[in-house]
């Protein structure tokens, strides 16, 4: 028989108001399903507190009733981390205030429910840059970005979410509020608690606010799409670009022809800017906050040298902002353009940048040895050593037969990643999807410490149970 939670619902209603405790299945439906529809969950209620104090009150009531809490931001996560299996979902969507802009300290203090695009806009309005940039930025929230330690296309220059935050406010599983909301760039006063909650996927507490770092706003950019033979040539080019443009190199993304062809076939308005077909391409961008920087000239000089060294076959440098955006569009449509081609087996992995070319070559060969008609579509953040190593099904294989091979391809790809000192999750996290893989590959002592920390901070295991560990 289903448990009666009416007493808890009544107390939660008293604490945050009836309008913000959703129990009607129609009202809850959208938040029970993961973005891609891979997971559907269940929940007693969806809670929409409007302040840190209300979050703490909800957590205290749920803890006293022994009811699990699943934090949720924009619900764009890709590993089932925000999907509830019972308990309540607590969403930060009403907590969307920019609390403070400190231009001199170059910081922005924000509520956890602020949508990433709105934070970028607030930074821009303050004449600065908040550099985190993801395809989901119109709906993901900064609390979710922090909890997944999100990456994206600007990591090469600015780092991932962990590098972009100075302080946090967190509601702990017993309802206490950890106030580490400082904007200090130097603070050596003991253990680094902040970093425990970043990337914890809501298993240690609910992030309610953060102090974010701002950067000088770029005012000029040079963007190029470059054709090459494959990963080894791309690595040589990356090394060259890094050496010649260290502080201005903001993007170095890689894509093979198979994946680019899918964009050309399926993404509206995307065309091949080159006359000939090439095996692989790199999207390179230089940016600068100094308007006098002649980035196009720098790009041309570096690419001419790369031509002479035989590293590249062709290059298109965007002459106008529209042309630069068109080159970016080829990159931005990569994920969605694989969908019409049928089932895809995806891996979000990283290796040291020095091994990224070897990884692509070795992993492709191993996957093709297992299934010769497979269509590998490796692409992604080459300059971070992070690839979305996606495998599209053979043209004449049905989706179900192909997806049954998921565990086999996981083993092939993740074993190679592990041998190369890499990670089985570069930027999307563990959630529900990769728990078993984490246990298989993570250092056993690290796993033990993670479990001990979880038990110390959340002894009753009410905070997003069944995720990560
Ligand atoms: C189209 C698309 C493109 C993407 N591109 C990238 C990319 O380039 N790089 C990248 O790193 N990721 C990418 N992602 C995945 C990425 O993790 C999310 O988009 C984003 O970081 C998650 O934010 P969210 O607010 O949607 O979090 P949610 O999906 O709501 O939650 C994610 C996890 O964080 C927890 N959580 C959420 N809010 C809080 C909080 N306030 N306190 C504690 N825990 C919380 C949840 O319980 C869950 O475990 C992409 C996703 C999509 C759909």
XYZ file of C-alpha atoms and ligand atoms in Angstrom:
522
model
C 0.000 0.000 0.000
C 1.287 3.468 -0.866
C 2.628 5.427 2.112
C 0.502 8.339 3.348
C 2.471 11.557 3.011
C -0.430 13.921 3.666
C 0.998 15.160 6.994
C 4.315 16.045 5.341
C 2.567 17.739 2.403
C 0.511 19.827 4.864
C 3.668 20.972 6.687
C 5.455 21.757 3.430
C 2.404 23.744 2.311
C 2.544 25.730 5.547
C 6.249 26.373 5.016
C 6.272 27.600 1.387
C 2.635 28.079 0.344
C 0.141 25.820 -1.410
C 0.926 27.289 -4.828
C 4.478 25.990 -4.577
C 3.826 22.398 -3.505
C 2.755 20.569 -6.660
C 1.143 17.146 -6.288
C -1.142 17.007 -9.316
C 0.294 14.469 -11.835
C -0.288 16.891 -14.737
C 1.656 19.671 -12.975
C 4.472 17.288 -12.093
C 4.809 15.458 -15.445
C 7.431 17.695 -17.084
C 9.830 17.415 -14.141
C 9.595 13.628 -13.866
C 11.152 13.016 -17.270
C 14.774 13.604 -18.247
C 15.449 15.932 -21.194
C 16.051 13.109 -23.683
C 13.231 10.970 -22.325
C 15.610 8.153 -21.303
C 14.411 8.139 -17.686
C 10.964 8.649 -16.201
C 10.664 8.970 -12.434
C 8.048 9.274 -9.720
C 7.682 11.836 -6.921
C 5.384 12.587 -4.020
C 5.518 16.309 -4.792
C 7.468 19.038 -6.517
C 8.599 21.816 -4.186
C 9.316 25.333 -5.474
C 10.767 27.289 -2.529
C 11.475 30.972 -3.086
C 14.418 31.566 -0.744
C 17.301 29.870 1.047
C 15.269 29.875 4.281
C 12.398 28.102 2.509
C 14.794 25.523 1.028
C 16.152 24.878 4.537
C 12.617 24.524 5.931
C 11.693 21.997 3.212
C 14.869 20.003 3.854
C 14.274 19.913 7.626
C 10.695 18.672 7.147
C 11.683 16.007 4.625
C 14.614 14.862 6.780
C 12.330 14.508 9.809
C 9.920 12.423 7.717
C 12.751 10.354 6.195
C 11.740 11.430 2.674
C 14.385 11.722 -0.050
C 15.015 15.020 -1.863
C 16.115 15.307 -5.482
C 17.400 18.814 -6.328
C 16.525 19.978 -9.804
C 17.567 23.011 -11.829
C 16.771 23.287 -15.531
C 16.490 19.486 -15.847
C 18.850 19.427 -18.837
C 21.332 16.970 -17.292
C 22.259 14.011 -19.469
C 22.871 11.242 -16.916
C 19.522 10.922 -15.100
C 20.851 12.776 -12.023
C 17.763 14.933 -11.551
C 15.232 12.134 -12.014
C 13.431 11.130 -8.804
C 12.622 7.583 -7.828
C 10.109 8.520 -5.121
C 10.648 11.306 -2.568
C 10.252 14.971 -3.500
C 11.831 17.044 -6.246
C 13.022 20.432 -5.029
C 13.436 22.897 -7.863
C 15.267 26.203 -7.561
C 13.392 27.796 -10.467
C 11.868 30.566 -8.318
C 15.265 31.523 -6.915
C 16.456 33.579 -9.847
C 17.807 36.849 -8.468
C 21.140 38.411 -9.352
C 22.028 39.295 -5.757
C 25.022 41.539 -6.338
C 27.385 42.823 -9.016
C 30.833 43.859 -7.764
C 32.638 45.260 -10.789
C 35.837 46.028 -8.871
C 36.070 42.560 -7.380
C 34.943 41.180 -10.782
C 32.258 39.014 -9.206
C 28.557 38.349 -9.569
C 26.572 36.866 -6.677
C 23.556 34.914 -7.902
C 20.738 32.675 -6.716
C 21.147 29.041 -7.758
C 18.058 29.132 -9.964
C 19.372 31.825 -12.325
C 19.352 30.584 -15.908
C 22.857 30.541 -17.371
C 21.943 32.803 -20.321
C 20.582 35.411 -17.889
C 23.842 35.330 -15.939
C 25.808 35.807 -19.169
C 23.550 38.793 -19.927
C 23.991 40.274 -16.431
C 27.769 40.002 -16.840
C 27.535 41.620 -20.266
C 25.407 44.444 -18.843
C 28.197 45.007 -16.295
C 30.720 45.256 -19.147
C 32.248 41.866 -18.348
C 32.180 38.221 -19.437
C 30.896 35.161 -17.623
C 32.459 32.561 -19.889
C 30.558 29.312 -19.193
C 28.781 28.481 -22.449
C 26.750 25.352 -23.264
C 24.131 24.475 -25.877
C 21.591 24.219 -23.014
C 22.355 27.722 -21.672
C 18.830 28.997 -22.385
C 17.334 26.625 -19.809
C 20.024 25.165 -17.516
C 20.530 26.887 -14.142
C 23.735 27.845 -12.396
C 22.947 25.459 -9.486
C 22.812 22.608 -12.012
C 25.977 23.841 -13.739
C 27.773 23.863 -10.386
C 26.403 20.487 -9.361
C 27.602 18.881 -12.606
C 30.802 20.959 -12.809
C 29.724 21.839 -16.339
C 32.243 22.400 -19.129
C 31.283 23.545 -22.638
C 33.127 25.386 -25.357
C 35.206 27.911 -23.377
C 37.011 25.549 -20.979
C 40.238 25.714 -22.950
C 40.722 29.342 -21.953
C 38.660 29.847 -18.780
C 38.338 26.398 -17.187
C 35.146 24.577 -16.235
C 32.557 25.569 -13.647
C 34.871 24.710 -10.746
C 37.307 27.355 -11.987
C 34.632 30.016 -12.302
C 33.320 30.183 -8.753
C 34.697 31.741 -5.565
C 32.007 30.975 -2.986
C 28.837 28.971 -2.368
C 25.804 28.899 -0.112
C 24.511 25.366 0.507
C 21.613 23.881 2.446
C 22.922 20.704 4.072
C 20.880 17.478 4.401
C 19.926 18.357 8.001
C 18.706 21.845 7.045
C 21.716 23.813 8.258
C 22.940 26.526 5.879
C 26.634 26.548 4.982
C 27.551 30.163 4.262
C 30.730 30.151 2.216
C 29.465 32.951 0.017
C 32.722 34.851 -0.144
C 34.296 36.617 -3.064
C 37.859 35.992 -1.917
C 40.580 35.055 -4.337
C 42.825 34.093 -1.440
C 41.480 32.219 1.557
C 43.625 29.535 3.155
C 41.576 28.717 6.214
C 41.353 24.961 6.151
C 39.608 22.350 4.038
C 38.190 23.390 0.691
C 34.537 22.657 1.427
C 33.233 24.515 -1.603
C 34.737 22.025 -4.008
C 32.976 19.111 -2.299
C 29.614 20.397 -3.504
C 30.729 21.220 -7.034
C 30.192 18.141 -9.195
C 28.394 16.309 -6.355
C 25.187 16.140 -8.437
C 23.015 17.079 -5.471
C 24.106 14.141 -3.295
C 25.600 16.283 -0.497
C 23.265 19.277 -0.274
C 21.347 21.896 -2.205
C 23.334 24.816 -3.606
C 21.251 27.979 -3.137
C 23.659 30.732 -4.241
C 27.132 31.315 -5.648
C 29.758 34.004 -6.168
C 30.930 33.811 -9.778
C 34.092 35.192 -11.361
C 33.845 37.765 -14.134
C 36.420 38.295 -16.882
C 37.276 41.116 -19.309
C 34.812 41.062 -22.182
C 36.325 39.996 -25.523
C 35.778 42.669 -28.144
C 37.379 40.965 -31.116
C 37.577 37.400 -32.410
C 38.991 35.400 -35.305
C 37.206 32.169 -36.235
C 38.434 29.489 -38.624
C 37.366 26.080 -39.867
C 40.404 24.075 -40.882
C 40.545 20.785 -42.793
C 43.081 18.089 -41.932
C 43.757 14.362 -42.306
C 42.694 13.274 -38.830
C 43.539 13.359 -35.129
C 47.358 13.300 -35.387
C 47.360 16.310 -37.709
C 44.832 18.026 -35.447
C 47.114 17.489 -32.444
C 50.087 18.984 -34.307
C 47.912 21.963 -35.251
C 46.627 22.333 -31.692
C 50.202 22.345 -30.346
C 51.145 25.019 -32.863
C 48.108 27.194 -32.120
C 48.665 26.886 -28.386
C 52.328 27.873 -28.672
C 51.626 30.872 -30.904
C 48.396 32.143 -29.323
C 48.418 30.860 -25.754
C 46.388 33.599 -24.127
C 43.996 34.214 -27.010
C 43.207 30.610 -28.041
C 39.648 30.139 -26.740
C 38.315 27.256 -28.804
C 39.833 24.205 -30.418
C 37.086 21.758 -31.389
C 37.424 18.650 -33.564
C 34.974 16.867 -35.834
C 35.319 14.081 -38.394
C 33.638 14.141 -41.799
C 30.996 11.542 -40.908
C 29.570 13.817 -38.203
C 29.949 16.998 -40.266
C 28.144 15.296 -43.168
C 25.193 14.600 -40.853
C 25.034 18.333 -40.048
C 25.116 19.205 -43.751
C 22.365 16.635 -44.433
C 20.041 17.499 -41.546
C 20.676 20.975 -40.081
C 18.671 23.668 -41.792
C 20.812 26.341 -43.454
C 24.211 24.667 -42.831
C 26.473 24.399 -45.876
C 30.007 23.142 -46.451
C 32.291 26.201 -46.649
C 34.955 24.182 -48.520
C 34.923 22.966 -52.109
C 36.398 19.551 -51.328
C 35.614 16.808 -48.835
C 38.213 16.207 -46.080
C 38.606 13.506 -43.408
C 38.480 15.855 -40.384
C 38.073 19.479 -39.340
C 38.995 21.786 -36.459
C 37.031 24.849 -35.387
C 39.477 27.351 -33.939
C 38.704 30.680 -32.296
C 40.984 33.379 -30.943
C 39.471 36.115 -28.786
C 40.831 39.232 -27.129
C 39.643 42.008 -24.854
C 41.999 44.381 -26.662
C 40.422 45.875 -29.800
C 43.867 46.594 -31.220
C 44.781 42.890 -31.326
C 44.979 41.818 -34.965
C 43.606 38.332 -34.478
C 42.829 37.615 -38.149
C 46.465 38.297 -39.004
C 47.618 36.038 -36.163
C 45.285 33.290 -37.340
C 46.496 33.621 -40.943
C 50.159 33.489 -39.929
C 49.662 30.375 -37.835
C 47.585 28.620 -40.502
C 50.092 29.458 -43.265
C 52.823 27.828 -41.192
C 50.541 24.813 -40.637
C 50.002 24.550 -44.423
C 53.716 24.583 -45.044
C 54.227 21.913 -42.386
C 51.598 19.731 -44.136
C 49.304 19.707 -41.098
C 46.266 21.127 -42.897
C 44.731 21.036 -46.402
C 42.300 23.923 -46.425
C 41.048 26.694 -44.142
C 38.198 29.189 -44.090
C 38.528 32.242 -41.879
C 35.189 33.936 -41.116
C 35.301 37.383 -42.762
C 32.178 38.778 -41.085
C 30.345 38.113 -37.828
C 27.692 36.257 -39.870
C 30.330 33.998 -41.422
C 31.866 33.314 -38.018
C 28.441 32.383 -36.660
C 27.893 30.097 -39.666
C 31.137 28.243 -38.852
C 30.000 27.889 -35.227
C 26.609 26.604 -36.392
C 28.360 23.584 -37.931
C 29.687 22.737 -34.446
C 26.499 23.537 -32.565
C 24.307 21.248 -34.682
C 26.515 18.165 -34.299
C 24.523 16.432 -31.532
C 21.037 16.945 -32.923
C 22.089 16.046 -36.483
C 23.012 12.539 -35.361
C 19.441 11.836 -34.226
C 17.854 11.406 -37.696
C 20.567 8.841 -38.487
C 19.149 6.401 -35.922
C 20.393 5.136 -32.573
C 23.683 6.419 -31.261
C 25.899 5.038 -28.494
C 27.535 7.955 -26.692
C 30.633 8.333 -24.555
C 31.652 11.583 -22.840
C 35.302 10.856 -22.067
C 38.601 12.620 -21.503
C 42.277 11.735 -21.728
C 45.391 13.883 -21.331
C 45.527 16.236 -24.345
C 48.832 14.637 -25.360
C 46.968 11.323 -25.862
C 43.749 12.544 -27.448
C 44.844 11.705 -31.003
C 45.992 8.208 -29.989
C 42.707 7.730 -28.189
C 40.605 8.570 -31.253
C 42.676 6.305 -33.529
C 42.779 3.366 -31.097
C 39.152 3.554 -29.984
C 37.834 3.905 -33.544
C 39.866 0.905 -34.705
C 38.691 -1.212 -31.753
C 35.015 -0.303 -32.283
C 35.225 -0.958 -36.038
C 36.878 -4.316 -35.364
C 33.811 -5.243 -33.325
C 31.292 -3.878 -35.860
C 32.789 -3.070 -39.278
C 29.752 -1.116 -40.606
C 29.606 1.129 -37.539
C 29.661 4.903 -38.172
C 31.966 6.511 -35.558
C 31.320 10.240 -35.052
C 33.982 11.438 -32.593
C 33.769 15.181 -32.008
C 34.190 17.741 -29.277
C 36.506 19.655 -27.045
C 39.819 18.368 -28.461
C 41.807 21.113 -26.725
C 40.493 19.916 -23.339
C 41.208 16.253 -24.158
C 37.414 15.776 -23.984
C 35.606 13.934 -26.759
C 32.008 13.040 -27.330
C 32.890 9.652 -28.758
C 29.538 8.942 -30.395
C 28.880 5.860 -32.482
C 26.000 5.925 -34.983
C 24.440 2.603 -35.903
C 25.224 0.912 -39.238
C 22.831 2.197 -41.913
C 20.933 -1.089 -42.269
C 20.820 -2.173 -38.601
C 17.717 -1.544 -36.476
C 18.010 0.652 -33.386
C 17.208 -2.063 -30.809
C 19.820 -4.508 -32.154
C 22.406 -1.759 -32.102
C 21.559 -0.460 -28.607
C 21.884 -4.011 -27.242
C 25.602 -3.541 -27.960
C 25.844 -0.575 -25.536
C 27.597 -2.568 -22.764
C 30.094 -4.058 -25.231
C 31.011 -0.657 -26.683
C 31.209 0.830 -23.178
C 33.721 -1.824 -22.264
C 35.790 -1.300 -25.428
C 35.868 2.497 -25.149
C 36.152 2.843 -21.368
C 38.935 0.235 -21.152
C 40.968 2.280 -23.646
C 40.188 5.506 -21.746
C 41.303 3.863 -18.517
C 44.526 2.548 -20.070
C 45.276 6.104 -21.195
C 44.773 7.559 -17.677
C 41.506 9.151 -18.737
C 38.046 9.646 -17.274
C 34.789 7.883 -18.202
C 32.884 11.118 -17.544
C 34.498 14.339 -18.678
C 31.655 16.824 -18.225
C 28.203 15.238 -17.909
C 28.684 13.492 -14.555
C 27.705 10.061 -13.227
C 24.008 10.339 -12.242
C 22.306 6.980 -12.687
C 23.857 6.172 -16.066
C 27.479 5.635 -15.080
C 27.318 4.363 -11.481
C 28.494 0.872 -12.372
C 31.221 2.232 -14.625
C 32.411 4.520 -11.807
C 32.735 1.528 -9.469
C 34.670 -0.338 -12.133
C 37.232 2.345 -12.995
C 37.586 4.814 -10.105
C 40.495 4.362 -7.736
C 39.138 2.212 -4.852
C 40.566 4.501 -2.181
C 38.934 7.529 -3.834
C 35.620 5.636 -3.924
C 35.962 4.735 -0.251
C 36.652 8.379 0.669
C 33.666 9.527 -1.380
C 31.441 7.055 0.465
C 32.820 8.192 3.848
C 32.179 11.848 2.990
C 28.648 11.036 1.853
C 27.966 9.175 5.125
C 29.409 12.019 7.206
C 27.422 14.777 5.503
C 24.239 12.841 4.710
C 24.089 9.899 7.175
C 20.404 9.210 6.468
C 21.037 9.212 2.680
C 18.133 11.507 1.904
C 19.947 13.758 -0.584
C 19.503 12.437 -4.136
C 19.920 8.756 -3.204
C 20.862 6.300 -5.932
C 22.976 8.825 -7.815
C 26.767 8.863 -8.260
C 27.657 6.293 -5.551
C 21.623 20.361 -25.448
C 22.508 20.119 -24.266
C 23.852 20.469 -24.333
C 24.685 20.269 -23.234
N 25.996 20.630 -23.360
C 26.808 20.471 -22.305
C 28.181 20.873 -22.394
O 28.658 21.331 -23.424
N 28.947 20.721 -21.297
C 28.463 20.201 -20.129
O 29.201 20.104 -19.155
N 27.182 19.778 -20.041
C 26.348 19.900 -21.078
N 25.048 19.488 -20.976
C 24.619 18.813 -19.744
C 24.722 19.740 -18.560
O 25.043 19.015 -17.379
C 23.536 20.594 -18.261
O 23.027 21.263 -19.373
C 23.694 21.589 -17.085
O 24.973 21.792 -16.537
C 22.819 21.091 -15.975
O 22.109 22.168 -15.438
P 20.583 22.001 -15.039
O 20.197 23.243 -14.332
O 19.747 21.621 -16.192
O 20.668 20.793 -13.982
P 19.696 19.568 -13.780
O 19.634 18.732 -14.998
O 18.409 20.035 -13.243
O 20.481 18.771 -12.642
C 21.721 18.177 -12.891
C 22.243 17.536 -11.592
O 22.527 18.539 -10.644
C 21.699 18.405 -9.479
N 21.290 19.766 -9.115
C 20.618 20.668 -9.872
N 20.491 21.837 -9.212
C 21.081 21.666 -8.006
C 21.285 22.510 -6.872
N 20.845 23.769 -6.849
N 21.943 22.001 -5.811
C 22.396 20.729 -5.814
N 22.221 19.892 -6.842
C 21.590 20.351 -7.933
C 20.571 17.490 -9.876
O 20.087 16.741 -8.779
C 21.239 16.612 -10.920
O 21.929 15.567 -10.297
C 24.182 19.675 -22.048
C 22.830 19.332 -21.985
C 21.994 19.550 -23.075
C 20.545 19.161 -22.968
